[in-house]
PDB file of C-alpha atoms in Angstrom:
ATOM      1  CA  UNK A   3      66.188  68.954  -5.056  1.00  0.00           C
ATOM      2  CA  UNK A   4      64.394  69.140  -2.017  1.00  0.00           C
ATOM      3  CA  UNK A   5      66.248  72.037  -0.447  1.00  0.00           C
ATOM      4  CA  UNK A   6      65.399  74.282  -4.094  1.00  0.00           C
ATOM      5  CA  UNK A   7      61.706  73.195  -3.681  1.00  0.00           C
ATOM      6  CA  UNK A   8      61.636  74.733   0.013  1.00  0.00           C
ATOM      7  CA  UNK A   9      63.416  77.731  -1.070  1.00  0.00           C
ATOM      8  CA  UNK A  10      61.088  78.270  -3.886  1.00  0.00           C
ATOM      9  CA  UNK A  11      58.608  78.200  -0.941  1.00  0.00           C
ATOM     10  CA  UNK A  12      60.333  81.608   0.275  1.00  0.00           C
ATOM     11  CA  UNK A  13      60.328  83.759  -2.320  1.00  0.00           C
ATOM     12  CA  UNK A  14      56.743  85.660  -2.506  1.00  0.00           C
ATOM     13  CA  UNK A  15      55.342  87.375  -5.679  1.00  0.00           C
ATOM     14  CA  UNK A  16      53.673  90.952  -5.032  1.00  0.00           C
ATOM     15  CA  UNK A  17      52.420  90.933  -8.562  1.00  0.00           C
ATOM     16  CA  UNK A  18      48.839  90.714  -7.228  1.00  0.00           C
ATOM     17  CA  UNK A  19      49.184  93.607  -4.822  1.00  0.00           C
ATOM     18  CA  UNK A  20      50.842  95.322  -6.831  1.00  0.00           C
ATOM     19  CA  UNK A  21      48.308  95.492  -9.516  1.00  0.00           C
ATOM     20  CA  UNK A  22      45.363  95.959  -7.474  1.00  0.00           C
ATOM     21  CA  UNK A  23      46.862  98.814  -5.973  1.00  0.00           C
ATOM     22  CA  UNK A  24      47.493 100.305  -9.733  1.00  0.00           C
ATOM     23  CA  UNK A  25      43.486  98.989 -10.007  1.00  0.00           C
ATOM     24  CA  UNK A  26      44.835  96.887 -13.177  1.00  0.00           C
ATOM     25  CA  UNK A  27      43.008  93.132 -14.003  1.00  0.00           C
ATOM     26  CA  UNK A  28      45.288  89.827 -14.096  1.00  0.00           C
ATOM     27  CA  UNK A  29      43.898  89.798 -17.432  1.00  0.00           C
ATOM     28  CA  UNK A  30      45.076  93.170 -18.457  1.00  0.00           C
ATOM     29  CA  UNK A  31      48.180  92.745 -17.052  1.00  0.00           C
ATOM     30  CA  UNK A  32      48.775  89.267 -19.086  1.00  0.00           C
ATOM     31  CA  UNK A  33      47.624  91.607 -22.342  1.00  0.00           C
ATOM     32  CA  UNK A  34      50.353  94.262 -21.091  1.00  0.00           C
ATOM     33  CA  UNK A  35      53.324  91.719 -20.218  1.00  0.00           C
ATOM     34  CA  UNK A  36      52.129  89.174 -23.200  1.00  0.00           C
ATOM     35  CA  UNK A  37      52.357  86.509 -21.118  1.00  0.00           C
ATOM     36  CA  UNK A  38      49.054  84.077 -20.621  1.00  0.00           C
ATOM     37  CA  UNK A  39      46.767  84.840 -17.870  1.00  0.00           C
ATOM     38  CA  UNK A  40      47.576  81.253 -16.721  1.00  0.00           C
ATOM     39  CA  UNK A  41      51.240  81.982 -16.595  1.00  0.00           C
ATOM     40  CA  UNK A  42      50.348  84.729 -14.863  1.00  0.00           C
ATOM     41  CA  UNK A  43      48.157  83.378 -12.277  1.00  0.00           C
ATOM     42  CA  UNK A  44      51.094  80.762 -11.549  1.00  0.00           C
ATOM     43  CA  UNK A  45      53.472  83.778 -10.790  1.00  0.00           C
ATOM     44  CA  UNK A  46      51.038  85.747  -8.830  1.00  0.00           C
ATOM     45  CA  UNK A  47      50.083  82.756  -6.257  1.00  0.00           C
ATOM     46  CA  UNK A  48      53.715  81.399  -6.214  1.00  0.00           C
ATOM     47  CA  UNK A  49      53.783  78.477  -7.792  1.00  0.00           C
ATOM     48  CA  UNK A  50      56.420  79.401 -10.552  1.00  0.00           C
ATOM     49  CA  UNK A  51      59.790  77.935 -10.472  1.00  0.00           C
ATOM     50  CA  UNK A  52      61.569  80.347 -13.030  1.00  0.00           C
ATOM     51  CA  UNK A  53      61.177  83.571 -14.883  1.00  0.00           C
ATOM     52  CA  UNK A  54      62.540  84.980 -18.096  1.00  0.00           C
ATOM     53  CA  UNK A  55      63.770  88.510 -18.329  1.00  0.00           C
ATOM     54  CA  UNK A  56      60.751  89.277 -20.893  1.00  0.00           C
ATOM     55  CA  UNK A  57      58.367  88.489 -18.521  1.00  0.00           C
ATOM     56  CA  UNK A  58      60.232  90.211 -15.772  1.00  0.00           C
ATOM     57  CA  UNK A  59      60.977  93.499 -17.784  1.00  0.00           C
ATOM     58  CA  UNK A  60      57.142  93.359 -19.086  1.00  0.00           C
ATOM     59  CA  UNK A  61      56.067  93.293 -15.295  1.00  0.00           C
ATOM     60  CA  UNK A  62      58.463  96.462 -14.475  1.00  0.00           C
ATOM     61  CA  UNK A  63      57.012  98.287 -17.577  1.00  0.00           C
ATOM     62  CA  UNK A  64      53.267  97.636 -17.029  1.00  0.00           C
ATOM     63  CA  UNK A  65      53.578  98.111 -12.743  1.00  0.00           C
ATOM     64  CA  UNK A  66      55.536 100.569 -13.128  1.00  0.00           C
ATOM     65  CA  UNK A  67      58.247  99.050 -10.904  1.00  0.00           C
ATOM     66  CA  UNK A  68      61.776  97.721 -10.501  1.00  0.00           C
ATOM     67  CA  UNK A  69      62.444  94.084 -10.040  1.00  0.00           C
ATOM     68  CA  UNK A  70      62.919  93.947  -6.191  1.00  0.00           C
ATOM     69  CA  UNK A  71      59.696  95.380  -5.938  1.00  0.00           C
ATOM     70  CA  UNK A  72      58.015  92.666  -7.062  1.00  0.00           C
ATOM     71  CA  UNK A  73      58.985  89.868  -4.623  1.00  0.00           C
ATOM     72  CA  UNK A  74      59.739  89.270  -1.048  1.00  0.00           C
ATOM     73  CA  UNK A  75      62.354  86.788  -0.044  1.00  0.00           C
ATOM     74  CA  UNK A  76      61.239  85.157   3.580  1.00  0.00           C
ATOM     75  CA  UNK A  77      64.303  84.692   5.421  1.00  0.00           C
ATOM     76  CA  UNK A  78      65.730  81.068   5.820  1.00  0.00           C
ATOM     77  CA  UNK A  79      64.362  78.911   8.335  1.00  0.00           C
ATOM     78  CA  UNK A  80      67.852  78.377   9.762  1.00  0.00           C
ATOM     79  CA  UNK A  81      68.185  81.907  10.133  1.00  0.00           C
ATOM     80  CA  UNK A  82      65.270  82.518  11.710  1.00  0.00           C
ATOM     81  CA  UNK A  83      65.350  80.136  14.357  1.00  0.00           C
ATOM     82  CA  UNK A  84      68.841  81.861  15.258  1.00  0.00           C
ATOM     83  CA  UNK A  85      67.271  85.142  14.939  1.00  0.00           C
TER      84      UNK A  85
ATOM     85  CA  UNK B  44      53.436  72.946 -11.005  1.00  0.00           C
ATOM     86  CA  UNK B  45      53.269  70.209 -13.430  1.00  0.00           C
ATOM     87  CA  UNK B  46      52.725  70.337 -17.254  1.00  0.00           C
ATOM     88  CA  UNK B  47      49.313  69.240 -18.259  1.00  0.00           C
ATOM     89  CA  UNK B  48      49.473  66.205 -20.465  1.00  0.00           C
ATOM     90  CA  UNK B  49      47.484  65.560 -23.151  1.00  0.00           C
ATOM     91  CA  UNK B  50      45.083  62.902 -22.429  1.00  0.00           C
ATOM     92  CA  UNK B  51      45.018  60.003 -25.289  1.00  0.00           C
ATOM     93  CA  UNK B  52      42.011  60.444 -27.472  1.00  0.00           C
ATOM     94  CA  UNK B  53      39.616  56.736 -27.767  1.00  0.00           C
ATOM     95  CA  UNK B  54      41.748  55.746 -30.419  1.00  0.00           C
ATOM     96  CA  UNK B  55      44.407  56.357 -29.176  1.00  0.00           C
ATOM     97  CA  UNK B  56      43.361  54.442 -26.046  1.00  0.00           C
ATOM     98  CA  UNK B  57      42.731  51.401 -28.237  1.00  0.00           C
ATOM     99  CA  UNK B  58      45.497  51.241 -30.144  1.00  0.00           C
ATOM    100  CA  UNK B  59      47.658  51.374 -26.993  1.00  0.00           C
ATOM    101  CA  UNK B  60      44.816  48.365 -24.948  1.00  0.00           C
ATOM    102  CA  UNK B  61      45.669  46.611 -28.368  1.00  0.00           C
ATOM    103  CA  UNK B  62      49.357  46.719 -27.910  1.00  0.00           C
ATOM    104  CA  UNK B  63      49.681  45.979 -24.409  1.00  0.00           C
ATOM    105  CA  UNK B  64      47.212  43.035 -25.105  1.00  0.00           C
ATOM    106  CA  UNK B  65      49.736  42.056 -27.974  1.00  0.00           C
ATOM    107  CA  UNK B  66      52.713  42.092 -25.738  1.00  0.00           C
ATOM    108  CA  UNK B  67      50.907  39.697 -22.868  1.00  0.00           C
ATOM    109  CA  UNK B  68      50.332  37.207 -25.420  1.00  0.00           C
ATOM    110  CA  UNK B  69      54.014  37.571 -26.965  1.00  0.00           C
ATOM    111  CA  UNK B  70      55.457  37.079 -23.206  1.00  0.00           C
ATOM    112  CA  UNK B  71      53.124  34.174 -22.975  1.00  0.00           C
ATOM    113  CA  UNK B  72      54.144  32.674 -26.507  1.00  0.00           C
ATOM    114  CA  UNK B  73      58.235  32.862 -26.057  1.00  0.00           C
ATOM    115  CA  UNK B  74      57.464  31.143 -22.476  1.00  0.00           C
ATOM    116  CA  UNK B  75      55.610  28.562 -23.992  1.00  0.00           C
ATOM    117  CA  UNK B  76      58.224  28.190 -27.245  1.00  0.00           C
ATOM    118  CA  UNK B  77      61.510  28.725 -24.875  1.00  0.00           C
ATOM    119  CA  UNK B  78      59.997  25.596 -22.570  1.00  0.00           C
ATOM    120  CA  UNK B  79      59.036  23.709 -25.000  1.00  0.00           C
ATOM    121  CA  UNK B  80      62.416  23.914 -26.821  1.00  0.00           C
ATOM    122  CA  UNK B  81      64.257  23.311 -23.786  1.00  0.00           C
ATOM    123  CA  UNK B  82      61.803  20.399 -22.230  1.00  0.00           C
ATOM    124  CA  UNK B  83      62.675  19.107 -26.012  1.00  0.00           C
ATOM    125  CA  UNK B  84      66.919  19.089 -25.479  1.00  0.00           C
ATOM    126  CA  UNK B  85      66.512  16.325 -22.374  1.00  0.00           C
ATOM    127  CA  UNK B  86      63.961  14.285 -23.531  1.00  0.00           C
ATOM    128  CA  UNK B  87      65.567  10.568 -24.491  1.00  0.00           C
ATOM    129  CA  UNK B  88      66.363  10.625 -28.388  1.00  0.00           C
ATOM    130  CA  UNK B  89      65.446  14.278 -28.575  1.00  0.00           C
ATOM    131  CA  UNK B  90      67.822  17.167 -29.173  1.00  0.00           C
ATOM    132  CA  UNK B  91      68.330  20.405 -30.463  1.00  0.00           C
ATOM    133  CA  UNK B  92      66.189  22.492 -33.201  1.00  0.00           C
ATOM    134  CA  UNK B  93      68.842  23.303 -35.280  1.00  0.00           C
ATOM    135  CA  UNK B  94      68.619  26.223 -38.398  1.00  0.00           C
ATOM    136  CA  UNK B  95      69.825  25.171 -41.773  1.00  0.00           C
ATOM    137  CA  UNK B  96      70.407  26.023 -45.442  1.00  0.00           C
ATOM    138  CA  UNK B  97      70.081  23.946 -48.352  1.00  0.00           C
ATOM    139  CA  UNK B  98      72.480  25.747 -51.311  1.00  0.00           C
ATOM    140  CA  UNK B  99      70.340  26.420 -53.983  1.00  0.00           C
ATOM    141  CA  UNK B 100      71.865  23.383 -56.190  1.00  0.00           C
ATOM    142  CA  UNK B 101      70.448  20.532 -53.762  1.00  0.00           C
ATOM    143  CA  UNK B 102      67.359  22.366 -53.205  1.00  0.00           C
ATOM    144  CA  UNK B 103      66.757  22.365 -56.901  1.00  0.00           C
ATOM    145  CA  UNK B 104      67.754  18.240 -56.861  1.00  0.00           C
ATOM    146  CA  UNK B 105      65.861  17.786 -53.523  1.00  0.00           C
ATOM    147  CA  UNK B 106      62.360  19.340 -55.092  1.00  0.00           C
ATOM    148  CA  UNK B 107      62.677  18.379 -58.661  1.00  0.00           C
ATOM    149  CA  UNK B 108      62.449  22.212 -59.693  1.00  0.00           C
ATOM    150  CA  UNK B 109      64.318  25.463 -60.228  1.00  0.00           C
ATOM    151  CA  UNK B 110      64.653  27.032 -56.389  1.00  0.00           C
ATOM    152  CA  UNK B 111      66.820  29.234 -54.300  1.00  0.00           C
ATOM    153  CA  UNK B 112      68.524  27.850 -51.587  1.00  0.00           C
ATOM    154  CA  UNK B 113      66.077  26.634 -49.056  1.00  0.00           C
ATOM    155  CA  UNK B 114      65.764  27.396 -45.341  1.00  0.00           C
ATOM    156  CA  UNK B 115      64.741  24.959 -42.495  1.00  0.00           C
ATOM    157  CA  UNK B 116      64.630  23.710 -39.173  1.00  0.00           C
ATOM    158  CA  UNK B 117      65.278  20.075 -37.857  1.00  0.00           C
ATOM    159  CA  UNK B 118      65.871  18.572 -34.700  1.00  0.00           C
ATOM    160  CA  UNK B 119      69.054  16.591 -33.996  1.00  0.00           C
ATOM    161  CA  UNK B 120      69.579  14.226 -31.344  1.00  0.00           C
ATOM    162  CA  UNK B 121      72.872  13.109 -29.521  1.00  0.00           C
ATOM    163  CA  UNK B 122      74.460  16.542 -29.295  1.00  0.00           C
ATOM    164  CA  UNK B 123      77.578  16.948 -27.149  1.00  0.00           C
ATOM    165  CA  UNK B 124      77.488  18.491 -23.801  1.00  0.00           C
ATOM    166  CA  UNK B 125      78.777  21.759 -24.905  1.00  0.00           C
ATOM    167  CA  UNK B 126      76.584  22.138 -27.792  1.00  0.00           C
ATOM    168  CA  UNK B 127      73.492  21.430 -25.300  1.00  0.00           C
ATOM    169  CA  UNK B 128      74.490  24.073 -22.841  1.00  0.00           C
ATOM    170  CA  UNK B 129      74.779  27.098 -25.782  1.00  0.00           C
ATOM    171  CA  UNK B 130      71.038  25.875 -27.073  1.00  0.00           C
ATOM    172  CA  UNK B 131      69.708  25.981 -23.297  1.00  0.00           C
ATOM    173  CA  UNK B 132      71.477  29.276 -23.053  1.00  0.00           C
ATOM    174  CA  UNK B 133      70.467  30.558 -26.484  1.00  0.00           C
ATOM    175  CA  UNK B 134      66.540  28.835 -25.764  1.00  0.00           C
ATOM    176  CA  UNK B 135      66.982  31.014 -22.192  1.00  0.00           C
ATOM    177  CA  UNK B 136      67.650  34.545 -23.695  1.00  0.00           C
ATOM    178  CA  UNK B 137      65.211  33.947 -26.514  1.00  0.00           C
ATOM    179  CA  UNK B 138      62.334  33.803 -23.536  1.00  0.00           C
ATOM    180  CA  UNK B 139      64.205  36.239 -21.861  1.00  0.00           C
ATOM    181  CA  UNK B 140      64.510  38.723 -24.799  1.00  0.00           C
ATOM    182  CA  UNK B 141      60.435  38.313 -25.029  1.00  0.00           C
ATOM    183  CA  UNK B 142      59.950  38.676 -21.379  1.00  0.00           C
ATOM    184  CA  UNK B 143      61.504  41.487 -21.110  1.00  0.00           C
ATOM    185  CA  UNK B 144      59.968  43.607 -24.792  1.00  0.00           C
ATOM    186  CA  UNK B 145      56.868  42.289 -23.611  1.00  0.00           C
ATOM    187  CA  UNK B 146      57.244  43.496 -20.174  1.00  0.00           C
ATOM    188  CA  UNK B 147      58.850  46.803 -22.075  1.00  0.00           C
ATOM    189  CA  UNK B 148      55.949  47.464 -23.944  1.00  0.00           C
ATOM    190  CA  UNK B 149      53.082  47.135 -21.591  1.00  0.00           C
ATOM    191  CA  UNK B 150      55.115  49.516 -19.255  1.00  0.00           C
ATOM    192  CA  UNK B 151      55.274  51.826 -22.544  1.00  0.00           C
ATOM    193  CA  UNK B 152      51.227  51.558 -23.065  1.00  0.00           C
ATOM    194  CA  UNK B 153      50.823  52.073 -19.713  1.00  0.00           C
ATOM    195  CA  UNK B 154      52.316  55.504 -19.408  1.00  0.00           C
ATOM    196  CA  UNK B 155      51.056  56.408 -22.515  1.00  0.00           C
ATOM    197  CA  UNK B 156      48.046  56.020 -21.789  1.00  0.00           C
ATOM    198  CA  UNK B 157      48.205  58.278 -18.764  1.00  0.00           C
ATOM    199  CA  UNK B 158      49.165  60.914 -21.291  1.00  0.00           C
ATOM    200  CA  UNK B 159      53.027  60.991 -19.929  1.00  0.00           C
ATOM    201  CA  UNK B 160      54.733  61.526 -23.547  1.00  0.00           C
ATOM    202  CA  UNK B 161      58.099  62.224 -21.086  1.00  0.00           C
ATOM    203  CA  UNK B 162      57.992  60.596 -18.339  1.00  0.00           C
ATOM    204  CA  UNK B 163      61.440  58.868 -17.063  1.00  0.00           C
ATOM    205  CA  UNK B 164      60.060  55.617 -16.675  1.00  0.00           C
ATOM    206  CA  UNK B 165      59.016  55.753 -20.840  1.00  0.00           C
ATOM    207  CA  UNK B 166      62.873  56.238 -21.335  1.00  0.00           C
ATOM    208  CA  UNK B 167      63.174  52.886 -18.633  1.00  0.00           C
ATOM    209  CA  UNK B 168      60.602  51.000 -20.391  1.00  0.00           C
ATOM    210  CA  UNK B 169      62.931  51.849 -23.960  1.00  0.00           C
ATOM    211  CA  UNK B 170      65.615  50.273 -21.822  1.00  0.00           C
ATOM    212  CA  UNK B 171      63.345  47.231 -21.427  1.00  0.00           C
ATOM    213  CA  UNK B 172      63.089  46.918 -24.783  1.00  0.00           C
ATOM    214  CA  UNK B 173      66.617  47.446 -26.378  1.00  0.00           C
ATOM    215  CA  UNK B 174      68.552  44.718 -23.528  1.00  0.00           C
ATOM    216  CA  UNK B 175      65.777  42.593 -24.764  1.00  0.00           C
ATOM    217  CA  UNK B 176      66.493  42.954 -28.854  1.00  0.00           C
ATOM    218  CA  UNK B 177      70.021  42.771 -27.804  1.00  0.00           C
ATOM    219  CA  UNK B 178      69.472  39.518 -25.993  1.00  0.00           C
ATOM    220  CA  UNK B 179      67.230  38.230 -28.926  1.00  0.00           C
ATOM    221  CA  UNK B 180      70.818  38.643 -30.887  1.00  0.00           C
ATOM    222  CA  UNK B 181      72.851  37.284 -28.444  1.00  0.00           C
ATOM    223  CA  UNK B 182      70.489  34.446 -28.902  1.00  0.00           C
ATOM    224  CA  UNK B 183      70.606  34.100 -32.770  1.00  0.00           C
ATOM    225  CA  UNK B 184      73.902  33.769 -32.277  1.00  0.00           C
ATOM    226  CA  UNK B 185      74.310  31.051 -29.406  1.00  0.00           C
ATOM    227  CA  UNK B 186      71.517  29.231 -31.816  1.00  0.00           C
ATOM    228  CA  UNK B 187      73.823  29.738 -34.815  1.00  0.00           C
ATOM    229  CA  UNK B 188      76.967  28.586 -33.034  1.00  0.00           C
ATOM    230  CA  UNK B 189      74.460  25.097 -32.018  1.00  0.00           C
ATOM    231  CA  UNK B 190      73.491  25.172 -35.579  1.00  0.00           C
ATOM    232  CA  UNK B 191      77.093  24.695 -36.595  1.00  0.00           C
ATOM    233  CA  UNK B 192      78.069  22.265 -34.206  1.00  0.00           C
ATOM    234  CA  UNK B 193      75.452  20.244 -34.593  1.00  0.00           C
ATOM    235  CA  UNK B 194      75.610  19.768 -38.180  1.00  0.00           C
ATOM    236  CA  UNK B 195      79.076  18.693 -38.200  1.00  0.00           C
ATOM    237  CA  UNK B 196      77.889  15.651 -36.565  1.00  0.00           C
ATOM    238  CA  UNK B 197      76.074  15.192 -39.717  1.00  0.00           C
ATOM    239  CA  UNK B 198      77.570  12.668 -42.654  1.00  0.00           C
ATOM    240  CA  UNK B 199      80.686  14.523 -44.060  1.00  0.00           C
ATOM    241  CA  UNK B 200      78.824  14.903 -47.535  1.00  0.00           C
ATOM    242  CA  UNK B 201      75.928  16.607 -45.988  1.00  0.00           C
ATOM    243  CA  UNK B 202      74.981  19.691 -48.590  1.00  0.00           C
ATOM    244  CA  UNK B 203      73.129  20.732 -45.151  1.00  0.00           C
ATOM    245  CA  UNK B 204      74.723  24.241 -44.019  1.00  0.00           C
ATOM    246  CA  UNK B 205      74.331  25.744 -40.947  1.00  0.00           C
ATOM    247  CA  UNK B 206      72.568  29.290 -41.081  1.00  0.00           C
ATOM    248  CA  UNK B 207      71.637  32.222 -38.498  1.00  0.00           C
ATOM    249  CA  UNK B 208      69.278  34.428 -38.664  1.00  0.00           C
ATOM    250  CA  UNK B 209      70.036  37.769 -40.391  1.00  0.00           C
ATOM    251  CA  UNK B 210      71.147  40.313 -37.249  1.00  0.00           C
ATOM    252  CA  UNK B 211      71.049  43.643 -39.159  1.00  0.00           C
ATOM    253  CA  UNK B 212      67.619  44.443 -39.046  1.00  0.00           C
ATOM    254  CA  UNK B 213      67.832  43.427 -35.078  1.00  0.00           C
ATOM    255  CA  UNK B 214      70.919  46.305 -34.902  1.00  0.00           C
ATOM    256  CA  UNK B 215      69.144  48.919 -36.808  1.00  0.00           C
ATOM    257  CA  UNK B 216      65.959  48.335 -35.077  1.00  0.00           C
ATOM    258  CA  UNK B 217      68.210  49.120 -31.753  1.00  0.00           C
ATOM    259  CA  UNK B 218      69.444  51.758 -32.845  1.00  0.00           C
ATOM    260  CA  UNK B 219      65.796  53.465 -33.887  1.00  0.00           C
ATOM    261  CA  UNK B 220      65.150  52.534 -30.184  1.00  0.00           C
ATOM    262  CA  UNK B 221      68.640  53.798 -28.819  1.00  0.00           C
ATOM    263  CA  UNK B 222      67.228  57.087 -30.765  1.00  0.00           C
ATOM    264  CA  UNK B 223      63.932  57.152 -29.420  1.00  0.00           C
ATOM    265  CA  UNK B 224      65.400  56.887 -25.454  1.00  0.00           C
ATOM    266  CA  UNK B 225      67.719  59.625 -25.905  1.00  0.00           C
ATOM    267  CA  UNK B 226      64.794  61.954 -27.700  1.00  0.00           C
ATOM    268  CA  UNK B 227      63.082  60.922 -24.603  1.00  0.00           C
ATOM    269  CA  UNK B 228      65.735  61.436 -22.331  1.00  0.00           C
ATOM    270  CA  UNK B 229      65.743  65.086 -23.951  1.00  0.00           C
ATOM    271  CA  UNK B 230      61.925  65.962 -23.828  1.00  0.00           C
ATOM    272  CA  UNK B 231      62.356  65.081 -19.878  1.00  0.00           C
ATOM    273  CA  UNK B 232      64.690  67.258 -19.241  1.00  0.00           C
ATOM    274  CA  UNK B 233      63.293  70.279 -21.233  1.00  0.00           C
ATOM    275  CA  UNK B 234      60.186  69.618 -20.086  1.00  0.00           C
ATOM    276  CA  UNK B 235      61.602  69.422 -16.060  1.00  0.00           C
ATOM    277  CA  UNK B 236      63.691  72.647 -17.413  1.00  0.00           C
ATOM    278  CA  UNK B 237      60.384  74.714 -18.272  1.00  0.00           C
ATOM    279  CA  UNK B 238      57.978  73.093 -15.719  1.00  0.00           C
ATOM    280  CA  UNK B 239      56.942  76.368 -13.902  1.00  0.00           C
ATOM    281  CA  UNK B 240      58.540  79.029 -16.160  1.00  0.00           C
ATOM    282  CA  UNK B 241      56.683  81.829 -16.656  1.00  0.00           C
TER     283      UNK B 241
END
């Protein structure tokens, strides 16, 4: 349990970035996706644990993106010490 | 992230003060009744309270009028060793049973009130409260089985029959509660399944 809460810790949403570069609101973006603005605020400052296809799909279609573009996976602390 | 709850409305709030109130003085009334029952089984020339049916006959001879078989308590002295040790044991879950929904049911308010509908420790306090129905039947029956021994030490043509309470409504009531844990149980999970699911 603990070990899936740090790794949640690693995974980093670029949904913000990614819509201010396309100059797009959180607000317009929830409209777009249909998800709520709260929902979306969780993924956008990383506190979400799990996300449906819908929501991902909607994010693709409104950023105009693929899935990997929208979050970066910090490497593992284990592996980074070693690195 | 964690879920919001829904915080209990004023009502609400009082209903729940009420019942945890209502529980305190229940633990505090089966202490006082268990003690005093079992204080009552070593005192000199004092025994037992022992349950008991009058068939509907006697009753009827015993009261001068029509009547259905009457119910009753009475305390009788000089029981054998055996017959002691069941009523202690069946006096000891009694208070035990109440401790225990008593100490269920103020946990119950308690989280309630904080507005956690799913919280593990509701499903706990559930627990609380069926091992204590359970031992408030395991109880009936040790009383019944002291009932029955006892009144055999009564004159042979005693119309006096020994009598327990009825357990079914105890059972079904567990098994409403048995119900209620696992729908709790349930709402945990779903709710630890969606907790940050966007």
């Amino acid at each position: 349990m603990t070990d899936d809460t740090n790794n949640l810790g690693r995974l980093h949403s670029r949904v913000g970035e990614l819509a201010a570069a396309r100059d797009i609101t959180l607000t317009e973006l929830a409209e777009r996706v249909g998800i709520s603005p709260v929902n979306l605020s969780v993924l956008k400052n990383d506190r979400a644990k799990a996300i449906r296809y819908t929501t991902l799909i909607g994010l693709c279609d409104a950023l105009n993106c693929q899935p990997g573009d929208l979050f970066v996976l910090a490497p593992h602390p284990s592996n980074a010490q070693d690195g | 992230m964690s879920v919001s709850n829904t915080s209990p409305s004023r009502t609400e709030r009082t209903l729940l003060l009420a019942l945890g109130t209502g529980a305190v003085i229940w633990i505090v009334i089966c202490l006082l009744h268990g003690g005093h029952a079992a204080v009552m089984a070593f005192l000199p020339d004092a025994g037992a309270l022992v349950a008991f049916t009058l068939p509907a006959e006697d009753a009827s001879t015993t009261f001068g009028t029509d009547t259905t078989s009457f119910a009753g308590e009475l305390v009788i002295p000089g029981l054998p060793l055996p017959a002691l040790v069941i009523y202690l044991a069946a006096v000891t879950a009694r208070a035990g049973a109440g401790i225990l929904i008593g100490w269920g049911v103020l946990r119950l308010s308690r989280r309630m009130l904080a507005g956690d509908v799913f919280h593990s420790s509701v499903a706990n306090a559930l627990g609380f409260i069926s091992i204590g129905i359970a031992l408030g039947i395991v109880s009936s029956a040790l009383h019944g089985w002291v009932s029955m021994l006892s009144l055999e030490l009564l004159p042979a043509d005693s119309p006096l029959a020994a009598s327990a309470d009825i357990l079914l409504r105890d059972i079904a009531l567990l098994l409403m509660i048995g119900t209620a844990t696992i729908a709790v149980r349930i709402g945990a999970r779903l709710q630890r399944d969606t907790e940050g699911l966007v």
